[in-house]
Amino acid sequence: MSSKEFGSSSAKIRLLSVALMGLGLVALVQQQILLRRPPRLRSVAIQSMRSGAAALEVRFSRTMNRKSVAENSGLFPDQPHQWFGQQDQFRLLLDPGALIRSPQRLVLAGDDQRGLALPNHSLWWDPRSTLVAVVVEEEGEQLKLRRKDGSWLPLSSIEQRILQLEPLGNGEGVAFVTDNDPSKLDVLLRQLTPRAISDQAQQLAEPLPGAIQSLASGSLLFAHLSSNQRGELLVQVGGIEAGSDRTWIRSVNSKRRDLNLEVAGAIRLLPDGSGMVVPSYDGLDLLPMNPDRNRNASQSLPGSRELKSFCTGSGRAVLLRNWPDYRRSIELVIPGQPPRQVWLGEAGVMATACDNRGEKIWIVLRDASPTLRDELLLLNSSGTVLKRRSLPGWYLASGAILDVDPATNRLLTVMTDGDGMQRRAALIDGSSLEFELLKPQVVLARWLPAGGELDEFSKVRR
């Protein structure tokens, strides 16, 4: 190599070294700027799985000091609450005893691990569930949503009959089954955009109706729906022909996954999305969400048992057991423990419900001797009756369930009068057991959970 070529090569190396040093200096400067920049609020989302009255998932741009966030943030009106989590992801959990009667204003503040302060942010949040019902019209039945002011918003056309409705657990839709022709059912989904969280109070509103999607249609004898709090939807349908039964799960992103299961009844999805309860001829089977891949993970509970309700934040559930001597018992199932009997008797068990933690259980009993009478009981997890109330002149409608809104501690069901001419949605206070009957006449009623997310604190997304 000549001296001229060597000099040229050395110059290139020096230039490359200078360029690399420059890039390193720029990166160092950028890093120092980022380190001195205050932390940012990345997203806030309503969290459905909780053991308290309501919860929010809060994400920051960097690791935060949880104690500082807890001390400097505030709820208005004030509610008993706690902060959980670590690093950049926290959870605000309202205590089980909190009662939400109006939208909540949350002011977020606090320091990160370097002591840099988060600029104060305010947002508004309404964790109360929304009532959806099948309302009786002159021409038939119609799915409607009840606004906070008491007015009703139609979510479907008027159908001859609506047999079932199932709100999605993330608040993003309501699935329902219509029956307009003999031996022909339609399974439909009205998609909704939740608007229960916003950076502006005036933008809080009931969910915004979207498109209606057909999930199944044709010569069907039955259809059953179940959703979990992730927003996944299980669909079971069966036709006249042998082998026409089909079961599949619709994911949150609308993808379909078929299940190859032989069952003896309606399947229920576990609230947390980890599995499903499948009735068998020997009892109840607990299967994972992918039973074909994880058959060894299944569990069984033998006996003549029926799943009545989930305690959604604790993994607990309430079962009805039928005994050979025609008595019935209510059992509380606690993970890792044998079923705990909390009630035993000869009365008919019309419906049950439990709070998120499985500490309170509500039961509607029916006694036909000497006259037909329904009674509502409130029990604790040990089976002690805390309160009881008869329902004079009104009875739980056939097929009605007890649905719980933990944010307001209210039960929702459908009641009918003694002549069966009136069917009304009933709101029941979970503590006093006092109830209020709503107009108009309805066939079915359920709570639609609150949902929504603020992304980068600038827009609401589904």
Coordinates of C-alpha atoms in Angstrom, one line a residue:
M1 CA 0.0 0.0 0.0
S2 CA 1.3 3.4 -1.0
S3 CA 1.7 6.2 1.5
K4 CA -1.0 8.1 -0.3
E5 CA -3.5 5.3 0.0
F6 CA -2.5 4.8 3.7
G7 CA -3.2 8.4 4.4
S8 CA -6.5 8.3 2.7
S9 CA -7.5 5.2 4.7
S10 CA -6.5 6.9 8.0
A11 CA -8.5 10.0 7.2
K12 CA -11.6 7.8 6.6
I13 CA -11.1 6.0 9.9
R14 CA -10.7 9.4 11.7
L15 CA -13.9 10.7 10.0
L16 CA -15.8 7.5 11.0
S17 CA -14.5 7.8 14.6
V18 CA -15.6 11.4 14.7
A19 CA -19.1 10.5 13.3
L20 CA -19.5 7.7 15.8
M21 CA -18.5 10.0 18.7
G22 CA -21.0 12.6 17.4
L23 CA -23.8 10.0 17.3
G24 CA -22.9 8.9 20.8
L25 CA -22.9 12.5 22.0
V26 CA -26.3 13.1 20.4
A27 CA -27.7 9.9 22.0
L28 CA -26.3 10.9 25.4
V29 CA -27.8 14.4 25.1
Q30 CA -31.2 12.8 24.1
Q31 CA -31.0 10.4 27.1
Q32 CA -30.3 13.3 29.5
I33 CA -33.2 15.3 28.0
L34 CA -35.5 12.3 28.4
L35 CA -34.3 11.7 32.0
R36 CA -35.1 15.3 32.9
R37 CA -38.5 15.3 31.1
P38 CA -41.4 14.8 33.6
P39 CA -43.2 11.4 33.4
R40 CA -46.3 11.2 31.2
L41 CA -49.7 9.5 31.6
R42 CA -49.9 6.9 28.8
S43 CA -53.4 5.3 29.3
V44 CA -56.2 4.8 31.7
A45 CA -58.7 1.9 31.2
I46 CA -61.8 0.7 33.1
Q47 CA -60.8 -2.7 34.6
S48 CA -63.6 -5.3 34.7
M49 CA -61.9 -8.0 36.9
R50 CA -61.8 -6.6 40.4
S51 CA -62.6 -7.5 44.0
G52 CA -63.9 -4.0 44.8
A53 CA -66.7 -1.8 43.7
A54 CA -64.8 -0.6 40.6
A55 CA -61.2 -0.3 39.2
L56 CA -59.0 1.5 36.8
E57 CA -55.8 0.4 35.1
V58 CA -53.3 3.3 34.9
R59 CA -50.1 3.2 32.8
F60 CA -47.3 5.8 33.0
S61 CA -44.4 6.5 30.7
R62 CA -41.9 5.3 33.3
T63 CA -41.6 3.8 36.7
M64 CA -43.5 5.8 39.3
N65 CA -43.4 6.1 43.1
R66 CA -46.7 4.4 44.2
K67 CA -46.7 6.0 47.6
S68 CA -46.4 9.5 46.0
V69 CA -49.1 8.7 43.5
A70 CA -51.5 7.5 46.2
E71 CA -50.8 10.5 48.4
N72 CA -51.1 13.2 45.7
S73 CA -54.0 11.8 43.6
G74 CA -57.6 12.2 44.6
L75 CA -61.2 11.0 43.8
F76 CA -64.1 13.5 43.8
P77 CA -66.6 12.8 45.4
D78 CA -64.2 11.0 47.7
Q79 CA -64.5 7.2 47.9
P80 CA -62.5 4.7 49.9
H81 CA -59.9 3.3 47.6
Q82 CA -56.4 1.8 47.4
W83 CA -53.5 1.9 44.9
F84 CA -51.8 -1.4 43.8
G85 CA -49.1 -2.2 41.2
Q86 CA -45.5 -1.4 40.6
Q87 CA -43.2 0.2 38.0
D88 CA -45.2 1.9 35.3
Q89 CA -48.5 0.0 35.7
F90 CA -50.9 0.7 38.7
R91 CA -54.4 -0.2 39.6
L92 CA -56.9 2.1 41.4
L93 CA -59.4 -0.1 43.3
L94 CA -62.5 1.3 45.0
D95 CA -63.2 -0.6 48.2
P96 CA -66.1 -3.1 48.2
G97 CA -68.2 -0.8 50.4
A98 CA -68.0 2.2 48.1
L99 CA -71.3 3.2 46.6
I100 CA -71.2 5.1 43.3
R101 CA -74.2 7.4 42.7
S102 CA -72.6 9.8 40.1
P103 CA -69.6 10.0 37.8
Q104 CA -66.2 10.2 39.5
R105 CA -63.5 12.8 38.9
L106 CA -60.0 11.4 39.2
V107 CA -57.0 13.8 39.6
L108 CA -53.7 12.0 38.9
A109 CA -50.5 13.3 40.4
G110 CA -47.3 12.1 41.9
D111 CA -43.5 11.6 41.4
D112 CA -41.5 9.1 39.5
Q113 CA -38.6 7.2 41.0
R114 CA -36.2 10.1 40.3
G115 CA -38.5 12.6 42.0
L116 CA -39.8 14.3 38.8
A117 CA -43.4 15.3 39.2
L118 CA -46.2 14.1 36.9
P119 CA -48.2 17.0 35.5
N120 CA -51.6 16.9 37.1
H121 CA -54.3 15.2 35.0
S122 CA -58.0 15.1 35.5
L123 CA -60.4 12.6 34.0
W124 CA -64.0 11.7 34.5
W125 CA -65.2 8.1 34.9
D126 CA -68.6 6.5 35.4
P127 CA -68.2 2.9 36.6
R128 CA -72.0 2.3 36.9
S129 CA -73.4 -0.5 34.7
T130 CA -76.1 0.3 32.1
L131 CA -79.4 -1.5 32.1
V132 CA -80.3 -3.3 28.8
A133 CA -83.6 -5.1 28.4
V134 CA -86.0 -6.7 26.0
V135 CA -89.0 -4.3 26.0
V136 CA -92.5 -5.4 25.1
E137 CA -93.9 -3.3 22.2
E138 CA -97.3 -3.6 20.4
E139 CA -95.8 -5.3 17.4
G140 CA -93.4 -7.6 19.3
E141 CA -90.2 -7.2 21.4
Q142 CA -87.2 -4.9 21.1
L143 CA -83.8 -4.7 22.7
K144 CA -83.3 -1.4 24.3
L145 CA -80.7 0.4 26.5
R146 CA -81.9 2.6 29.4
R147 CA -80.2 5.9 29.6
K148 CA -79.2 7.6 32.9
D149 CA -82.2 10.0 32.5
G150 CA -84.6 7.1 32.3
S151 CA -85.3 7.2 28.6
W152 CA -84.8 4.2 26.3
L153 CA -82.5 3.8 23.3
P154 CA -83.5 1.0 20.8
L155 CA -80.7 -1.4 19.9
S156 CA -82.6 -3.7 17.6
S157 CA -85.5 -3.8 15.3
I158 CA -88.8 -5.0 16.6
E159 CA -88.7 -8.8 16.7
Q160 CA -91.5 -11.4 17.2
R161 CA -89.6 -12.8 20.2
I162 CA -86.1 -12.3 21.8
L163 CA -85.2 -15.4 23.7
Q164 CA -81.9 -14.5 25.3
L165 CA -79.6 -11.5 25.7
E166 CA -75.9 -11.6 26.8
P167 CA -74.0 -8.3 27.4
L168 CA -70.3 -8.6 26.5
G169 CA -68.1 -8.4 29.7
N170 CA -66.0 -5.6 28.3
G171 CA -69.1 -3.4 27.6
E172 CA -68.5 -3.4 23.8
G173 CA -71.7 -5.1 22.7
V174 CA -74.9 -7.1 23.5
A175 CA -75.6 -10.5 21.9
F176 CA -79.1 -11.7 21.6
V177 CA -81.2 -14.5 20.1
T178 CA -84.4 -13.8 18.1
D179 CA -87.2 -16.2 17.2
N180 CA -89.3 -14.9 14.3
D181 CA -90.1 -18.2 12.5
P182 CA -90.8 -21.8 13.6
S183 CA -87.5 -23.7 14.0
K184 CA -85.5 -20.7 12.9
L185 CA -83.3 -18.7 15.3
D186 CA -81.0 -15.8 14.6
V187 CA -78.0 -15.0 16.9
L188 CA -77.1 -11.3 16.5
L189 CA -74.6 -9.0 18.1
R190 CA -75.1 -5.3 18.5
Q191 CA -71.7 -3.7 18.7
L192 CA -71.3 -0.8 21.1
T193 CA -68.6 1.8 21.8
P194 CA -68.3 2.5 25.5
R195 CA -68.1 6.1 26.6
A196 CA -67.8 5.7 30.4
I197 CA -64.4 7.4 30.7
S198 CA -63.2 10.7 29.2
D199 CA -61.0 13.7 29.8
Q200 CA -64.1 15.9 29.6
A201 CA -67.1 15.5 31.9
Q202 CA -69.6 16.4 29.1
Q203 CA -68.4 13.6 26.9
L204 CA -69.5 10.9 29.4
A205 CA -72.5 9.1 27.9
E206 CA -74.2 5.8 27.3
P207 CA -72.5 3.4 24.9
L208 CA -72.7 4.4 21.2
P209 CA -74.5 1.8 19.0
G210 CA -72.6 0.4 16.1
A211 CA -73.3 -2.3 13.5
I212 CA -75.4 -5.4 14.0
Q213 CA -73.5 -8.6 13.2
S214 CA -75.1 -11.9 12.4
L215 CA -73.4 -14.8 14.3
A216 CA -75.7 -17.7 13.4
S217 CA -78.9 -18.1 11.5
G218 CA -81.0 -20.9 10.1
S219 CA -83.0 -24.0 11.2
L220 CA -81.9 -24.0 14.8
L221 CA -83.8 -25.5 17.8
F222 CA -81.7 -23.8 20.4
A223 CA -79.0 -21.2 21.0
H224 CA -77.1 -20.3 24.1
L225 CA -74.7 -17.4 24.8
S226 CA -72.1 -16.7 27.4
S227 CA -69.5 -14.0 27.8
N228 CA -66.5 -13.3 30.1
Q229 CA -65.1 -10.0 31.3
R230 CA -62.5 -10.0 28.5
G231 CA -65.4 -9.6 26.0
E232 CA -65.1 -13.0 24.5
L233 CA -68.4 -14.7 23.5
L234 CA -69.3 -18.3 23.5
V235 CA -72.0 -19.4 21.1
Q236 CA -73.8 -22.8 21.3
V237 CA -76.4 -23.7 18.6
G238 CA -78.1 -26.9 17.5
G239 CA -80.4 -27.9 14.7
I240 CA -82.9 -30.6 13.9
E241 CA -80.4 -32.9 12.2
A242 CA -78.2 -35.2 14.3
G243 CA -74.7 -33.8 14.6
S244 CA -75.7 -30.3 13.8
D245 CA -74.7 -28.9 17.2
R246 CA -71.9 -26.3 17.0
T247 CA -70.0 -24.5 19.7
W248 CA -67.5 -21.7 19.1
I249 CA -65.9 -18.7 20.8
R250 CA -65.8 -15.2 19.2
S251 CA -62.7 -13.4 20.4
V252 CA -62.4 -9.7 21.2
N253 CA -61.0 -9.1 17.7
S254 CA -64.0 -11.0 16.1
K255 CA -62.0 -14.2 15.2
R256 CA -63.9 -17.5 15.5
R257 CA -62.5 -20.6 17.2
D258 CA -64.5 -23.8 17.0
L259 CA -64.7 -26.1 20.0
N260 CA -65.1 -29.9 19.7
L261 CA -67.1 -30.7 22.9
E262 CA -69.8 -33.1 23.9
V263 CA -71.9 -31.5 26.6
A264 CA -75.1 -32.1 28.5
G265 CA -76.2 -28.5 28.8
A266 CA -75.3 -24.8 28.5
I267 CA -71.6 -23.9 28.8
R268 CA -70.6 -20.9 30.9
L269 CA -67.4 -19.0 30.5
L270 CA -65.4 -18.2 33.6
P271 CA -65.4 -14.4 34.2
D272 CA -61.6 -14.1 34.2
G273 CA -61.3 -15.8 30.8
S274 CA -59.3 -18.7 32.0
G275 CA -61.8 -21.5 31.2
M276 CA -65.4 -22.7 31.0
V277 CA -67.8 -24.7 33.1
V278 CA -69.2 -27.6 31.0
P279 CA -72.2 -29.7 32.3
S280 CA -71.7 -33.4 31.9
Y281 CA -73.9 -36.4 32.7
D282 CA -71.8 -37.0 35.9
G283 CA -71.6 -33.4 37.2
L284 CA -69.7 -30.3 36.2
D285 CA -66.4 -30.1 34.4
L286 CA -64.0 -27.1 34.5
L287 CA -62.1 -26.9 31.2
P288 CA -59.4 -24.5 30.0
M289 CA -60.2 -22.2 27.1
N290 CA -58.3 -24.5 24.7
P291 CA -59.6 -27.9 25.8
D292 CA -58.1 -29.6 22.8
R293 CA -54.6 -28.5 23.8
N294 CA -55.0 -28.8 27.6
R295 CA -57.2 -31.8 28.3
N296 CA -55.1 -32.7 31.4
A297 CA -56.0 -29.4 33.0
S298 CA -59.7 -30.2 33.3
Q299 CA -61.3 -30.7 36.7
S300 CA -64.6 -32.3 37.7
L301 CA -67.2 -31.8 40.4
P302 CA -69.5 -34.9 40.6
G303 CA -73.1 -34.9 41.7
S304 CA -76.4 -33.3 40.5
R305 CA -75.2 -29.7 40.5
E306 CA -76.1 -26.7 38.5
L307 CA -74.0 -23.5 38.2
K308 CA -76.1 -20.5 39.3
S309 CA -73.8 -17.5 39.5
F310 CA -70.2 -16.4 39.6
C311 CA -68.5 -14.1 42.2
T312 CA -66.5 -12.4 39.5
G313 CA -63.6 -10.9 41.4
S314 CA -62.6 -13.9 43.6
G315 CA -62.8 -17.0 41.5
R316 CA -65.8 -18.2 43.7
A317 CA -69.1 -19.5 42.4
V318 CA -72.5 -20.5 43.7
L319 CA -74.0 -23.9 42.8
L320 CA -77.4 -25.5 43.3
R321 CA -77.3 -29.1 44.4
N322 CA -80.4 -31.4 44.1
W323 CA -80.6 -34.3 46.6
P324 CA -82.4 -37.7 46.2
D325 CA -84.9 -36.7 49.0
Y326 CA -86.0 -33.7 46.9
R327 CA -84.2 -31.2 49.1
R328 CA -82.0 -28.6 47.6
S329 CA -78.9 -26.9 48.8
I330 CA -76.8 -23.9 47.9
E331 CA -73.1 -24.3 47.8
L332 CA -70.3 -21.8 47.7
V333 CA -67.3 -23.0 45.7
I334 CA -64.0 -21.6 46.8
P335 CA -60.9 -22.4 44.8
G336 CA -58.8 -25.1 46.5
Q337 CA -61.5 -26.1 49.0
P338 CA -64.5 -28.5 49.0
P339 CA -67.9 -26.9 48.3
R340 CA -69.3 -25.1 51.3
Q341 CA -73.0 -25.6 52.0
V342 CA -74.7 -22.2 52.9
W343 CA -78.4 -23.2 52.6
L344 CA -80.4 -26.4 52.7
G345 CA -84.2 -26.7 52.4
E346 CA -87.2 -27.8 50.4
A347 CA -88.2 -24.5 48.8
G348 CA -87.5 -23.9 45.1
V349 CA -84.4 -21.9 44.3
M350 CA -85.4 -19.4 41.7
A351 CA -82.1 -17.5 41.4
T352 CA -78.9 -16.6 43.2
A353 CA -76.2 -14.0 43.0
C354 CA -73.0 -13.1 44.9
D355 CA -70.8 -10.1 45.3
N356 CA -67.3 -9.9 43.7
R357 CA -65.6 -11.3 46.7
G358 CA -68.1 -14.1 47.4
E359 CA -68.8 -12.7 50.9
K360 CA -72.4 -11.9 50.2
I361 CA -74.9 -14.2 48.6
W362 CA -78.5 -13.4 47.5
I363 CA -81.1 -16.2 47.0
V364 CA -84.7 -16.0 45.8
L365 CA -86.7 -18.9 47.3
R366 CA -90.2 -20.0 46.2
D367 CA -92.6 -21.7 48.6
A368 CA -95.9 -23.0 47.4
S369 CA -97.4 -24.0 50.7
P370 CA -99.9 -22.8 51.8
T371 CA -99.8 -20.1 49.0
L372 CA -97.3 -19.2 46.4
R373 CA -94.7 -16.9 47.9
D374 CA -91.2 -15.6 46.9
E375 CA -88.7 -14.6 49.4
L376 CA -85.3 -12.8 49.0
L377 CA -82.5 -13.8 51.4
L378 CA -79.1 -12.1 52.0
L379 CA -76.5 -14.5 53.4
N380 CA -72.8 -14.2 54.3
S381 CA -70.3 -16.8 53.1
S382 CA -70.8 -18.9 56.2
G383 CA -74.5 -19.3 55.5
T384 CA -75.8 -16.9 58.2
V385 CA -78.9 -15.1 57.1
L386 CA -78.2 -11.3 57.3
K387 CA -81.6 -10.1 56.0
R388 CA -84.7 -11.5 54.4
R389 CA -87.6 -9.9 52.6
S390 CA -90.8 -11.3 51.1
L391 CA -92.0 -10.0 47.8
P392 CA -95.8 -9.6 48.3
G393 CA -97.8 -9.6 45.1
W394 CA -94.7 -10.0 42.9
Y395 CA -92.7 -13.1 41.8
L396 CA -89.5 -13.7 40.0
A397 CA -90.4 -14.2 36.3
S398 CA -89.7 -17.5 34.6
G399 CA -86.1 -17.7 33.5
A400 CA -85.1 -14.5 35.3
I401 CA -81.7 -14.2 36.9
L402 CA -80.2 -11.9 39.6
D403 CA -77.6 -9.7 38.0
V404 CA -75.3 -7.6 40.3
D405 CA -73.9 -4.1 39.7
P406 CA -71.0 -3.8 42.2
A407 CA -70.6 -0.1 41.7
T408 CA -74.1 0.7 43.0
N409 CA -74.7 -2.5 45.0
R410 CA -77.9 -3.1 43.1
L411 CA -79.4 -6.3 41.8
L412 CA -81.4 -6.4 38.6
T413 CA -84.0 -9.0 37.8
V414 CA -87.5 -9.3 36.2
M415 CA -90.6 -9.7 38.3
T416 CA -94.2 -10.6 37.4
D417 CA -97.5 -9.9 39.2
G418 CA -99.8 -12.6 40.5
D419 CA -101.8 -12.7 37.2
G420 CA -98.8 -12.8 35.0
M421 CA -100.0 -9.8 33.1
Q422 CA -97.2 -7.5 34.2
R423 CA -93.4 -8.1 33.8
R424 CA -91.2 -5.4 35.1
A425 CA -87.5 -4.9 35.5
A426 CA -86.8 -4.6 39.2
L427 CA -83.9 -2.8 40.9
I428 CA -83.1 -4.3 44.3
D429 CA -80.9 -2.6 46.9
G430 CA -78.3 -5.2 47.9
S431 CA -78.3 -4.2 51.5
S432 CA -81.9 -3.3 52.4
L433 CA -83.4 -5.6 49.8
E434 CA -86.0 -2.9 49.0
F435 CA -87.0 -3.0 45.3
E436 CA -88.2 -0.6 42.6
L437 CA -90.2 -1.6 39.6
L438 CA -89.5 0.2 36.4
K439 CA -91.7 0.9 33.4
P440 CA -92.3 -0.3 30.7
Q441 CA -93.0 -4.1 30.5
V442 CA -89.9 -6.2 29.8
V443 CA -89.2 -9.8 29.1
L444 CA -85.4 -9.9 30.0
A445 CA -83.1 -7.5 31.7
R446 CA -79.3 -7.5 32.3
W447 CA -76.5 -5.1 33.4
L448 CA -74.1 -4.0 30.7
P449 CA -70.7 -3.4 32.4
A450 CA -69.0 0.0 32.0
G451 CA -66.1 0.1 29.6
G452 CA -63.7 2.3 27.8
E453 CA -60.0 3.4 27.7
L454 CA -58.2 6.7 27.4
D455 CA -55.1 6.2 25.2
E456 CA -52.3 8.8 25.6
F457 CA -54.9 10.8 27.5
S458 CA -56.2 12.4 24.3
K459 CA -58.9 10.1 22.9
V460 CA -61.2 7.3 23.9
R461 CA -60.8 4.0 22.2
R462 CA -62.7 0.8 22.3

